[in-house]
Short mmCIF file of C-alpha atoms in Angstrom, two decimals:
data_model
loop_
_atom_site.label_atom_id
_atom_site.label_comp_id
_atom_site.label_asym_id
_atom_site.label_seq_id
_atom_site.Cartn_x
_atom_site.Cartn_y
_atom_site.Cartn_z
CA MET A 1 -139.20 -6.70 -64.05
CA PHE A 2 -137.08 -4.98 -61.51
CA HIS A 3 -136.26 -1.49 -63.46
CA ASP A 4 -132.73 -1.75 -64.81
CA GLU A 5 -132.85 -5.55 -64.83
CA GLY A 6 -134.36 -5.54 -68.26
CA VAL A 7 -131.66 -4.58 -69.99
CA GLY A 8 -130.59 -7.68 -71.92
CA THR A 9 -134.26 -8.06 -73.14
CA TYR A 10 -134.55 -4.56 -74.27
CA LEU A 11 -131.06 -4.75 -75.99
CA ALA A 12 -132.11 -8.24 -77.55
CA LYS A 13 -135.44 -6.70 -79.04
CA TYR A 14 -133.47 -3.46 -80.36
CA ILE A 15 -131.05 -5.78 -82.19
CA GLU A 16 -133.90 -7.74 -83.69
CA ALA A 17 -136.00 -4.56 -84.87
CA ASN A 18 -132.75 -2.46 -86.26
CA TYR A 19 -130.65 -5.44 -88.12
CA THR A 20 -131.33 -7.98 -90.38
CA PRO A 21 -131.01 -11.60 -88.85
CA HIS A 22 -127.79 -12.98 -89.22
CA GLU A 23 -127.22 -17.16 -90.23
CA ARG A 24 -124.85 -17.52 -87.29
CA LEU A 25 -126.97 -15.68 -84.54
CA GLU A 26 -129.68 -16.69 -82.43
CA ILE A 27 -131.28 -14.14 -80.11
CA VAL A 28 -132.94 -15.43 -77.04
CA ASP A 29 -134.48 -13.51 -74.22
CA GLY A 30 -132.99 -15.91 -71.59
CA GLY A 31 -134.57 -13.83 -68.61
CA LEU A 32 -136.97 -16.24 -67.92
CA LEU A 33 -136.16 -19.71 -69.24
CA GLY A 34 -134.14 -20.57 -66.00
CA PHE A 35 -132.60 -24.08 -66.59
CA SER A 36 -133.67 -24.08 -70.09
CA LEU A 37 -131.24 -22.23 -71.02
CA MET A 38 -128.77 -25.31 -70.14
CA THR A 39 -129.64 -26.49 -73.55
CA TYR A 40 -128.26 -23.30 -75.21
CA TYR A 41 -124.89 -23.74 -73.43
CA GLN A 42 -124.60 -27.12 -74.59
CA GLU A 43 -125.67 -26.81 -78.19
CA PHE A 44 -124.00 -23.60 -78.90
CA ASP A 45 -120.38 -23.35 -79.29
CA LYS A 46 -120.33 -19.76 -78.05
CA ILE A 47 -123.08 -18.18 -76.04
CA LEU A 48 -122.84 -14.24 -75.55
CA ILE A 49 -124.96 -13.25 -72.40
CA VAL A 50 -126.26 -9.43 -72.21
CA GLY A 51 -127.59 -8.14 -68.51
CA ILE A 52 -127.02 -6.33 -65.36
CA ASN A 53 -124.10 -7.20 -62.92
CA SER A 54 -123.34 -6.28 -59.21
CA LYS A 55 -119.65 -5.20 -59.72
CA GLU A 56 -118.91 -2.01 -57.57
CA GLY A 57 -118.53 1.46 -59.94
CA GLU A 58 -120.73 3.73 -61.58
CA SER A 59 -124.48 3.04 -62.79
CA GLY A 60 -123.86 2.26 -66.70
CA GLU A 61 -120.52 1.13 -66.39
CA ILE A 62 -120.21 -1.66 -69.05
CA PHE A 63 -117.84 -4.95 -68.27
CA ARG A 64 -116.95 -7.88 -70.69
CA TYR A 65 -116.00 -11.14 -69.03
CA SER A 66 -116.10 -14.68 -69.30
CA GLY A 67 -117.93 -17.53 -67.97
CA GLU A 68 -114.70 -18.94 -65.73
CA GLU A 69 -114.50 -15.27 -64.50
CA MET A 70 -118.16 -14.98 -63.79
CA MET A 71 -117.65 -18.33 -61.80
CA ALA A 72 -114.96 -17.15 -60.10
CA MET A 73 -116.51 -14.23 -58.43
CA GLY A 74 -117.78 -16.00 -55.17
CA GLU A 75 -119.99 -14.45 -53.05
CA THR A 76 -120.02 -11.20 -54.65
CA ARG A 77 -122.85 -12.26 -56.77
CA GLN A 78 -125.70 -10.06 -55.44
CA THR A 79 -128.18 -10.30 -58.28
CA ALA A 80 -130.93 -13.12 -58.73
CA ASN A 81 -129.84 -13.38 -62.50
CA GLU A 82 -126.19 -13.69 -61.26
CA VAL A 83 -126.87 -16.41 -58.70
CA GLU A 84 -129.05 -18.31 -61.26
CA LEU A 85 -126.35 -17.67 -64.11
CA THR A 86 -123.71 -18.93 -62.24
CA MET A 87 -125.61 -22.06 -60.85
CA MET A 88 -126.30 -22.96 -64.50
CA LEU A 89 -122.79 -22.48 -65.64
CA GLU A 90 -121.32 -24.62 -62.72
CA ILE A 91 -123.73 -27.60 -63.38
CA CYS A 92 -123.21 -27.34 -67.28
CA SER A 93 -119.43 -27.32 -66.79
CA PHE A 94 -119.78 -30.72 -65.40
CA HIS A 95 -120.51 -31.83 -69.20
CA GLU A 96 -118.22 -32.39 -71.37
CA GLU A 97 -119.83 -30.55 -74.20
CA MET A 98 -120.32 -26.88 -73.40
CA GLY A 99 -119.97 -23.52 -75.18
CA GLU A 100 -117.75 -20.96 -74.55
CA VAL A 101 -119.55 -18.46 -72.44
CA GLU A 102 -118.91 -14.32 -72.56
CA LEU A 103 -120.78 -11.65 -70.92
CA VAL A 104 -121.31 -8.02 -71.30
CA THR A 105 -122.50 -6.46 -68.53
CA MET A 106 -123.68 -3.14 -67.04
CA ILE A 107 -123.84 -1.83 -63.45
CA PRO A 108 -127.60 -0.67 -63.24
CA GLU A 109 -128.91 2.37 -60.97
CA ASP A 110 -132.11 0.59 -59.69
CA ILE A 111 -133.23 -3.01 -59.50
CA ALA A 112 -135.38 -2.65 -56.25
CA ASP A 113 -138.32 -0.70 -57.56
CA VAL A 114 -140.64 -3.10 -59.84
CA CYS A 115 -140.99 -1.16 -63.15
CA ASN A 116 -141.22 -1.72 -66.74
CA GLY A 117 -138.77 0.30 -68.03
CA LEU A 118 -135.04 1.82 -67.64
CA THR A 119 -133.79 4.46 -65.32
CA ASP A 120 -132.69 7.51 -67.51
CA THR A 121 -129.12 6.90 -66.35
CA ILE A 122 -129.20 3.53 -67.64
CA LEU A 123 -131.27 4.44 -70.91
CA GLU A 124 -128.84 6.83 -71.59
CA LYS A 125 -126.24 4.46 -71.77
CA MET A 126 -128.01 1.75 -73.68
CA PRO A 127 -125.90 3.00 -77.10
CA ALA A 128 -122.90 2.22 -75.31
CA LEU A 129 -123.91 -1.34 -74.30
CA LEU A 130 -125.29 -2.15 -77.90
CA ASP A 131 -121.67 -0.80 -79.14
CA ARG A 132 -120.01 -3.33 -77.05
CA THR A 133 -122.10 -6.29 -77.99
CA LEU A 134 -121.69 -5.55 -81.55
CA GLU A 135 -117.96 -5.42 -80.86
CA VAL A 136 -118.12 -8.79 -79.24
CA LEU A 137 -120.28 -10.38 -82.14
CA LYS A 138 -117.70 -8.52 -84.64
CA ASP A 139 -114.83 -10.49 -82.68
CA GLU A 140 -116.61 -13.81 -83.73
CA ASP A 141 -117.14 -12.58 -87.38
CA ILE A 142 -120.80 -11.91 -86.97
CA ILE A 143 -121.43 -8.32 -88.47
CA LEU A 144 -124.78 -7.01 -88.25
CA LYS A 145 -126.06 -4.64 -90.76
CA ALA A 146 -128.62 -1.98 -90.06
CA LYS A 147 -132.14 -1.63 -91.28
CA ASN A 148 -133.62 1.39 -93.19
CA LYS A 149 -135.73 1.94 -90.74
CA SER A 150 -134.84 2.36 -86.94
CA VAL A 151 -136.66 1.63 -83.63
CA SER A 152 -135.43 3.86 -80.63
CA PHE A 153 -134.78 2.13 -77.57
CA SER A 154 -137.66 3.99 -75.89
CA GLU A 155 -140.20 2.50 -78.57
CA ILE A 156 -138.67 -0.73 -77.64
CA ILE A 157 -138.96 -0.43 -73.59
CA HIS A 158 -142.76 0.95 -74.70
CA GLN A 159 -143.59 -2.08 -77.05
CA THR A 160 -142.46 -4.48 -74.28
CA ALA A 161 -144.47 -2.92 -71.40
CA ASN A 162 -147.17 -2.71 -73.71
CA PRO A 163 -147.35 -5.96 -75.44
CA MET A 164 -151.05 -5.88 -76.41
CA THR A 165 -150.83 -2.37 -77.95
CA GLN A 166 -148.23 -3.94 -80.51
CA ARG A 167 -150.77 -6.39 -81.61
CA MET A 168 -153.68 -4.21 -81.95
CA SER A 169 -152.18 -1.91 -84.21
#
């Protein structure tokens, strides 16, 4: 991954590790699914996408906006994820059956270096990204219950970067 580009992946894994599953929530790491994501756009009534953005502002600043707002950004999209996501939203918008898309995104500090992990700045802001994501879910009457034992963001990142270690233990 390109350093801070993994915020959505890490957040998804964090929620899976620290909260009990909810019958109205399916968590998908869409970072590598490409056009396969179109199935989700058409199959579900509501889609929440968590990731990075290329908005102007301070690293770690969090935004919440709709899929329509994303498509209206025009040429301001600068990350590969934004371009791919917008293309899929545009393609899916031609179909009658498409769920409502909402995004929670964060301004990254570094998406140039290839590195598993997050910059210190973004790692420090991950609890705020979690809170904003849980807030969006709560708006949809999806309230997640924390498990008794918690796994830190640092542990999640380590497990994701070293999947063989997890399998061997």
